[in-house]
Short mmCIF file of N, CA and C in Angstrom, two decimals:
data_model
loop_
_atom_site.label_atom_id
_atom_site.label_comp_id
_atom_site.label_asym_id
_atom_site.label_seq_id
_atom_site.Cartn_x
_atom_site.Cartn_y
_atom_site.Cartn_z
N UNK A 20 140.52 97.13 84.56
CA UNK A 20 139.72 98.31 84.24
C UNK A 20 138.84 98.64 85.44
N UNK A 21 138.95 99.73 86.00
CA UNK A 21 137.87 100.21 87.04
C UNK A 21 136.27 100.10 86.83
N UNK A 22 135.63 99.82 87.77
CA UNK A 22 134.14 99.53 87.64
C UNK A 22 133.67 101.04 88.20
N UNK A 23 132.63 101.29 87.10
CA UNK A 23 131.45 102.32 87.27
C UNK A 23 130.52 102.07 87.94
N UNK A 24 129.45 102.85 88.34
CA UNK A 24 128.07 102.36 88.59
C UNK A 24 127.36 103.12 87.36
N UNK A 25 126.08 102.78 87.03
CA UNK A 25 125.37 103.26 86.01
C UNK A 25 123.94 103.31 85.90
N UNK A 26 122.97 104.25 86.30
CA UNK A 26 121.35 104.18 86.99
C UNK A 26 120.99 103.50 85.53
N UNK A 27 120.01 102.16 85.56
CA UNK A 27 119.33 101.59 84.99
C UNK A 27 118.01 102.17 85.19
N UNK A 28 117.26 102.85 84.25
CA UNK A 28 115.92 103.69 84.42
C UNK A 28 114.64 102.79 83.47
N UNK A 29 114.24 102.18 84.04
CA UNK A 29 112.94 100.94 83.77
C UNK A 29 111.75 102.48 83.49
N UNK A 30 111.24 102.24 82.10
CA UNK A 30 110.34 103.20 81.39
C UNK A 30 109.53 102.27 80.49
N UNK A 31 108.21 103.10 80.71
CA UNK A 31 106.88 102.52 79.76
C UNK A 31 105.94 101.60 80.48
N UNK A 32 105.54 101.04 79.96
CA UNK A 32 104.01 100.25 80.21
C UNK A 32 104.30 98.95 78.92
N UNK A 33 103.68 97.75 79.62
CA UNK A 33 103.43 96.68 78.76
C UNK A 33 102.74 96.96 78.03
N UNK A 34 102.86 96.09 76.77
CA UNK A 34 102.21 95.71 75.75
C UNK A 34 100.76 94.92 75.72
N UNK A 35 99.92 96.09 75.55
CA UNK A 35 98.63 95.43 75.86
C UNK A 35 97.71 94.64 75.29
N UNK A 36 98.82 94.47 73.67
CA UNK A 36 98.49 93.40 73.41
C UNK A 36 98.90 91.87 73.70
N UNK A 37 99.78 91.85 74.77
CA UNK A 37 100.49 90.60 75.79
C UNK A 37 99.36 90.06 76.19
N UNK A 38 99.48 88.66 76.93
CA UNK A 38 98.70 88.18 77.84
C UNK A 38 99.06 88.65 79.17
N UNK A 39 98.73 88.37 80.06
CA UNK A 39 98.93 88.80 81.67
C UNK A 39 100.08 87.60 81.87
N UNK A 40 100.07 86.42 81.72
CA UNK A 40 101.04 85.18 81.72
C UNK A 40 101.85 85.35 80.83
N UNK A 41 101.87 85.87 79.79
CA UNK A 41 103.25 85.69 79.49
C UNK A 41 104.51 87.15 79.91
N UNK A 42 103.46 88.05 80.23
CA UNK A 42 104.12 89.78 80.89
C UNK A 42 104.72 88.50 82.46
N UNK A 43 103.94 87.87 83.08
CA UNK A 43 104.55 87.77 84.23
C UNK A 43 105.92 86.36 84.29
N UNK A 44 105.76 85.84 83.06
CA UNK A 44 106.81 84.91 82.76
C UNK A 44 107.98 85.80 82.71
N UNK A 45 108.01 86.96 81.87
CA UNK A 45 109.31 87.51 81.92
C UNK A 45 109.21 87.79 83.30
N UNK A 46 108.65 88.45 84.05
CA UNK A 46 108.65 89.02 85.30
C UNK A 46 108.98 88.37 86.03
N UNK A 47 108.75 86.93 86.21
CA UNK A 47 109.57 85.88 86.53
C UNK A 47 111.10 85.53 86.48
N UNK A 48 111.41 85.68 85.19
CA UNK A 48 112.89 85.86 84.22
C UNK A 48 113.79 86.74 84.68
N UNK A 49 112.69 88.33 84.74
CA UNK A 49 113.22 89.26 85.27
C UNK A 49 114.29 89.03 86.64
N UNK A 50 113.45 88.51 87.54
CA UNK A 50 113.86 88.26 89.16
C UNK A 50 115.17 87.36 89.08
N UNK A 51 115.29 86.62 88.23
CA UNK A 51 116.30 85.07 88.31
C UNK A 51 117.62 86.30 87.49
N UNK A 52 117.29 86.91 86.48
CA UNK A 52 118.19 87.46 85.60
C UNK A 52 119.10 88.49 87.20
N UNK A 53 117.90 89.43 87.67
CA UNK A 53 118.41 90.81 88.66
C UNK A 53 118.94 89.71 89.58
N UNK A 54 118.75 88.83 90.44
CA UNK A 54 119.21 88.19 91.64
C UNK A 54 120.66 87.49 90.93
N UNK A 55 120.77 87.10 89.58
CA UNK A 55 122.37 86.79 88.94
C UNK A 55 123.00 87.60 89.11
N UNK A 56 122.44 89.16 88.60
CA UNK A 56 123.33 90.15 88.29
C UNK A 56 123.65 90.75 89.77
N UNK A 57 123.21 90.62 90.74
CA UNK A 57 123.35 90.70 92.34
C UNK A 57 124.65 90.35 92.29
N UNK A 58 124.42 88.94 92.18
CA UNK A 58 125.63 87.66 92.95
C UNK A 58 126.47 87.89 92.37
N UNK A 59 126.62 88.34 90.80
CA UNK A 59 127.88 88.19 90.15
C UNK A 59 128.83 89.61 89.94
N UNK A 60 128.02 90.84 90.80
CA UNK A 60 128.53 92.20 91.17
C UNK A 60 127.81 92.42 89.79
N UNK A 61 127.15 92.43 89.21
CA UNK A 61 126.80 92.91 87.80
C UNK A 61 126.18 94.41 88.16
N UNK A 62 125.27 93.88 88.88
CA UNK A 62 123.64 94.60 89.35
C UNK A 62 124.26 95.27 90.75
N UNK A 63 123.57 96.05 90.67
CA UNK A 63 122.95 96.71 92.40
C UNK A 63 122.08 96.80 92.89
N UNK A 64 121.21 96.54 94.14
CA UNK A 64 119.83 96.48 94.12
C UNK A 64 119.38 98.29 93.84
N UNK A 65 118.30 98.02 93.34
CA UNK A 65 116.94 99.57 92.83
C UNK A 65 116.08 99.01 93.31
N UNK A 66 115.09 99.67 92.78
CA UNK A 66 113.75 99.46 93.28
C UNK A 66 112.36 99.45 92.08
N UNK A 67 111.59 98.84 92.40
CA UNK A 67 110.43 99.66 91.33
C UNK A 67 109.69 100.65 91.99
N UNK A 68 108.47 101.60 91.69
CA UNK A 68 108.40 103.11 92.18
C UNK A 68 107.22 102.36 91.90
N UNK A 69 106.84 103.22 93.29
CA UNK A 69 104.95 103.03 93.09
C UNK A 69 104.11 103.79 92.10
N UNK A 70 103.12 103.98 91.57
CA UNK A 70 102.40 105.03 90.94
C UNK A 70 102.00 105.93 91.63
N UNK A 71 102.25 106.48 92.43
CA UNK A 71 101.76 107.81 92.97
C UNK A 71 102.89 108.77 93.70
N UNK A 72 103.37 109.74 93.96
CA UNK A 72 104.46 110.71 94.50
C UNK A 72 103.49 112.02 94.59
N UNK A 73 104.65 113.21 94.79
CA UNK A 73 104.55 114.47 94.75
C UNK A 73 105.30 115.33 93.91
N UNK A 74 105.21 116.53 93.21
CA UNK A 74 106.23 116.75 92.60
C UNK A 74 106.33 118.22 93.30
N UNK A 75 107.62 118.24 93.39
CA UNK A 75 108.25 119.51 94.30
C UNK A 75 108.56 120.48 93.84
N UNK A 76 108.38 121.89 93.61
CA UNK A 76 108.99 123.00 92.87
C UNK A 76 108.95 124.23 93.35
N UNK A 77 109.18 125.33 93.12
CA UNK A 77 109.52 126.53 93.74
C UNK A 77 107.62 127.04 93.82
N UNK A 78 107.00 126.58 92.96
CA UNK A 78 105.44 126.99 93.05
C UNK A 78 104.96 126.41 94.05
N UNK A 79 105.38 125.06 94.78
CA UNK A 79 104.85 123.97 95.84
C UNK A 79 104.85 122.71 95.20
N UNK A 80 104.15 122.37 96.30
CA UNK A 80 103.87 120.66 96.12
C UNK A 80 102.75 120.43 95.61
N UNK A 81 102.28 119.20 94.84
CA UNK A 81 101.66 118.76 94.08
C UNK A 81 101.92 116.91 93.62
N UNK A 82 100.84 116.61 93.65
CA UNK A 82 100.49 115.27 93.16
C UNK A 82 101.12 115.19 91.87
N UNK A 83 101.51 114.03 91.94
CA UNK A 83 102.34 113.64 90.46
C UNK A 83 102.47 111.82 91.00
N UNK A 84 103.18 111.49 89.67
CA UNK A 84 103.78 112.25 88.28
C UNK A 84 103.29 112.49 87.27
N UNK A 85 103.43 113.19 86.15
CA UNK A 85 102.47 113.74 85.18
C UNK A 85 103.10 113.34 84.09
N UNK A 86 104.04 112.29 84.01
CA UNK A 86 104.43 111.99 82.70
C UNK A 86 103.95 111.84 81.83
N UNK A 87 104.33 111.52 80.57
CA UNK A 87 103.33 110.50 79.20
C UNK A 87 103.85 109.01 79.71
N UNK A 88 102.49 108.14 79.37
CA UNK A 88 102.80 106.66 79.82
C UNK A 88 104.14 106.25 79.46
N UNK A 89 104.92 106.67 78.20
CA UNK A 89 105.58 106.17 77.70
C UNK A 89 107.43 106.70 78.41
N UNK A 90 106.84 107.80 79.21
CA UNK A 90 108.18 108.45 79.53
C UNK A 90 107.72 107.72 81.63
N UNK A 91 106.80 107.35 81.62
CA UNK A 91 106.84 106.88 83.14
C UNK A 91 108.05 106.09 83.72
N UNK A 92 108.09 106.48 84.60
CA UNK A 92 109.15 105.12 85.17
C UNK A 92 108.80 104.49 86.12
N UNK A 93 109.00 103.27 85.79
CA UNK A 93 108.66 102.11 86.63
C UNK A 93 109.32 101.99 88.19
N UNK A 94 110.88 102.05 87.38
CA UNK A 94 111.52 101.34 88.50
C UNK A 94 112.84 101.62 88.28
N UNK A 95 114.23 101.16 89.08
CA UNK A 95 115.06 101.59 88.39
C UNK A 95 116.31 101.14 89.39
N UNK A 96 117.43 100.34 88.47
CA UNK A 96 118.64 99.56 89.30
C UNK A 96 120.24 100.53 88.62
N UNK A 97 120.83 99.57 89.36
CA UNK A 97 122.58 99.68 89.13
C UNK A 97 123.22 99.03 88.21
N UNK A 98 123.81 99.19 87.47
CA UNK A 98 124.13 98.25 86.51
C UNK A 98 125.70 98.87 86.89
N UNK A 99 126.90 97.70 86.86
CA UNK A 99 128.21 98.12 87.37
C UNK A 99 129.18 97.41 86.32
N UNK A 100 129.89 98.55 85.57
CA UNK A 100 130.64 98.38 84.68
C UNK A 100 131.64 98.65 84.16
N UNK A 101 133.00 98.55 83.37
CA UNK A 101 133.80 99.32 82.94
C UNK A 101 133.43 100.98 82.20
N UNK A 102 132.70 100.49 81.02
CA UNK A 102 132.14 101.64 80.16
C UNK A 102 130.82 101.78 79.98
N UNK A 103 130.42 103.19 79.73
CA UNK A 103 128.76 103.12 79.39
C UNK A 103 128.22 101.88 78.51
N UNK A 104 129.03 101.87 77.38
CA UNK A 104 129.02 100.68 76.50
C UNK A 104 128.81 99.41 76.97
N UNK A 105 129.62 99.10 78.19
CA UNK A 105 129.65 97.49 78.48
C UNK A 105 128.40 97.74 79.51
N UNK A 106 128.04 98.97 80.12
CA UNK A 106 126.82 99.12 80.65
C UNK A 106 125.57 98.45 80.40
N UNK A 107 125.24 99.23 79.14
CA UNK A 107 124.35 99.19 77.87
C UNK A 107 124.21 97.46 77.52
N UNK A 108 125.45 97.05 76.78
CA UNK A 108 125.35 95.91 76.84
C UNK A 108 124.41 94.87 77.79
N UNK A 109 124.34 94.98 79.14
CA UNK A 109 124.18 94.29 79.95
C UNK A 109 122.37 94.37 80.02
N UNK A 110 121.70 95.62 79.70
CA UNK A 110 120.24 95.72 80.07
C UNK A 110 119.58 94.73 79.15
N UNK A 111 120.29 94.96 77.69
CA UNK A 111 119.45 93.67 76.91
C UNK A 111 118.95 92.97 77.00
N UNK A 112 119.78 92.06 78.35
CA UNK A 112 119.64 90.91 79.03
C UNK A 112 117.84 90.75 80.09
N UNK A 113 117.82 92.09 80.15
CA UNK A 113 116.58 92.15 80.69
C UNK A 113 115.28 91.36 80.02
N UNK A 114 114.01 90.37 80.40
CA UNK A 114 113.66 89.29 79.71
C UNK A 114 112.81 90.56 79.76
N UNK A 115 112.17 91.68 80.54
CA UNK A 115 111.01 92.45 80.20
C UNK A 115 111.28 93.49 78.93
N UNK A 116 112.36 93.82 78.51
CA UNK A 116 111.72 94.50 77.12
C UNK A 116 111.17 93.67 75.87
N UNK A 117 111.11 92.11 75.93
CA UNK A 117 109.97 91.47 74.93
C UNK A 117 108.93 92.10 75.01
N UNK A 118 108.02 92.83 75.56
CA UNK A 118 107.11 93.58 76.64
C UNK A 118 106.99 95.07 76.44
N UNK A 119 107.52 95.32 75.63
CA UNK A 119 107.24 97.22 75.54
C UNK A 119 107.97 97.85 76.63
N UNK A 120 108.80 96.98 77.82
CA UNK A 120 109.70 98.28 78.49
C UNK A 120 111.07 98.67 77.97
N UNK A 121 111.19 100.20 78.22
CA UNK A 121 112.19 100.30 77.88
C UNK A 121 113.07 100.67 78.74
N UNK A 122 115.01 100.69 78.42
CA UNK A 122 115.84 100.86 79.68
C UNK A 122 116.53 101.62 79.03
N UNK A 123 116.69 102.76 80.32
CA UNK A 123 117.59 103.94 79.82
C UNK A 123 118.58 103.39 80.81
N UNK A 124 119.92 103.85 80.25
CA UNK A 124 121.54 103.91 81.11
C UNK A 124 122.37 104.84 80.94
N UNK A 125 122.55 105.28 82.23
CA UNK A 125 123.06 106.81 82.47
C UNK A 125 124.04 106.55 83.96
N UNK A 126 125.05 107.10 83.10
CA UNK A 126 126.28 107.39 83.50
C UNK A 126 126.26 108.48 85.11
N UNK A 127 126.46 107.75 86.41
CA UNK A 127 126.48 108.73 87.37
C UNK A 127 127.38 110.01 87.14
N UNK A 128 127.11 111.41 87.51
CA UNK A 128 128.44 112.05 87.51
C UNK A 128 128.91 112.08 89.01
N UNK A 129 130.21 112.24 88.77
CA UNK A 129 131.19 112.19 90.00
C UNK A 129 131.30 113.74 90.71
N UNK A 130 131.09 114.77 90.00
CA UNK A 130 131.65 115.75 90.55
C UNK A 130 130.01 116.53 90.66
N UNK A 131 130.75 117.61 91.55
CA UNK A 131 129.43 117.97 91.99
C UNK A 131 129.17 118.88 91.25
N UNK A 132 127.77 119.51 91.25
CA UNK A 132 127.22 120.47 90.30
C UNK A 132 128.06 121.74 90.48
N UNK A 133 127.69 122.46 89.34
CA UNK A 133 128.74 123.65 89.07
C UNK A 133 127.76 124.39 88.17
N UNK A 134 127.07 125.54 88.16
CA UNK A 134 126.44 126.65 87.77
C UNK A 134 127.12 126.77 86.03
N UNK A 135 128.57 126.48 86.25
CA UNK A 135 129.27 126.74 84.99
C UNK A 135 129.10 125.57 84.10
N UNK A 136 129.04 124.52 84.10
CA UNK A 136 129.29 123.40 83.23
C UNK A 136 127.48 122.77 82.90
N UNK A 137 128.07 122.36 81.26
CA UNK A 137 126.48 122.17 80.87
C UNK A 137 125.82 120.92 81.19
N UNK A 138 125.33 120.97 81.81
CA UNK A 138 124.72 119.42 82.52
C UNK A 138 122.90 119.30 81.82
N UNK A 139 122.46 118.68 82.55
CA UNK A 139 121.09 118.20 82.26
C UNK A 139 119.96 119.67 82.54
N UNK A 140 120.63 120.38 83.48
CA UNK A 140 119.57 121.36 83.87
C UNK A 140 119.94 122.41 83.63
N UNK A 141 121.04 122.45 82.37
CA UNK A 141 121.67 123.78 81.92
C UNK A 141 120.63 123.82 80.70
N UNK A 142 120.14 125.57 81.05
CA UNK A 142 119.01 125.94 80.08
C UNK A 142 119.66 126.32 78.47
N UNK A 143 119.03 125.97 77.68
CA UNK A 143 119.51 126.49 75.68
C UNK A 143 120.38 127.63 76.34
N UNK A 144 119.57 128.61 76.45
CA UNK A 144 119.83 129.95 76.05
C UNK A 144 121.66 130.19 76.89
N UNK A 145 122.16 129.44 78.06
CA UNK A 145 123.05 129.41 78.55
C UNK A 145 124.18 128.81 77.64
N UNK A 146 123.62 127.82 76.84
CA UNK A 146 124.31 126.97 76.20
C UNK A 146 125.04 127.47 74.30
N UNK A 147 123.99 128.42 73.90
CA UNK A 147 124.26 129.26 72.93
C UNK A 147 125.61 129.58 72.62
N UNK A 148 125.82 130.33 74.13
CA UNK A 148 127.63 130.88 73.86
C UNK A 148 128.63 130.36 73.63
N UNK A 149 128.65 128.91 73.52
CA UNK A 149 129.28 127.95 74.15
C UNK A 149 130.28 127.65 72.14
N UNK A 150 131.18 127.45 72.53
CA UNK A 150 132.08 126.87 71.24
C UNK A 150 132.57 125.42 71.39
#
């Protein structure tokens, strides 16, 4: 079966009712789990994101991000797989959602954008006509 890649999107904030030692035990867990999934082609290296950027738009630039805590993102890896499914499967494994994070997995697309096809930044009202 051919291998995918698949953006692993690290979202939210700990649980503040945790201790600081036991958030960094997984965080610990975390590192041993991502450096397996390295070695064994599982993983791809990501990164975690600092708290501070810019956000870019046709109005200008501006300080960001302006998320809700809960939609923030932390950080965010490769997860390499047959199917979204066996994707999915694999984040579980992550020791930080004991912890209030959560992991989104999303399917790269291959082809390039197209004005015609409904993607992520295709607006309702485009989408209406659609059967």
């Amino acid at each position: 079966m051919p291998q995918n890649e698949y953006l692993l999107i690290s979202r939210g904030q700990w649980d503040e009712s945790a201790s600081k030692e036991a958030v960094q035990g997984a965080i610990d867990r975390f590192y041993t789990w991502y450096e397996q999934g390295l070695s064994q082609g599982k993983l791809k290296r990501g990164s975690r994101l600092e708290n501070r950027g810019k956000l870019v738009s046709k109005a200008g630039i501006t300080d960001g991000p302006f998320a809700e805590a809960k939609e923030l993102v932390g950080g965010y890896w490769f997860v390499v797989a047959g199917t979204l499914e066996d994707a999915a499967a694999i984040a579980p494994e992550n020791p930080c959602l004991e912890f209030g994070l959560m992991l989104e997995v999303r399917p790269l697309e291959a082809a390039r954008a197209n004005a015609s096809s409904v993607t992520n930044e295709t607006p309702p009202a485009w989408r209406a006509g659609e059967a």
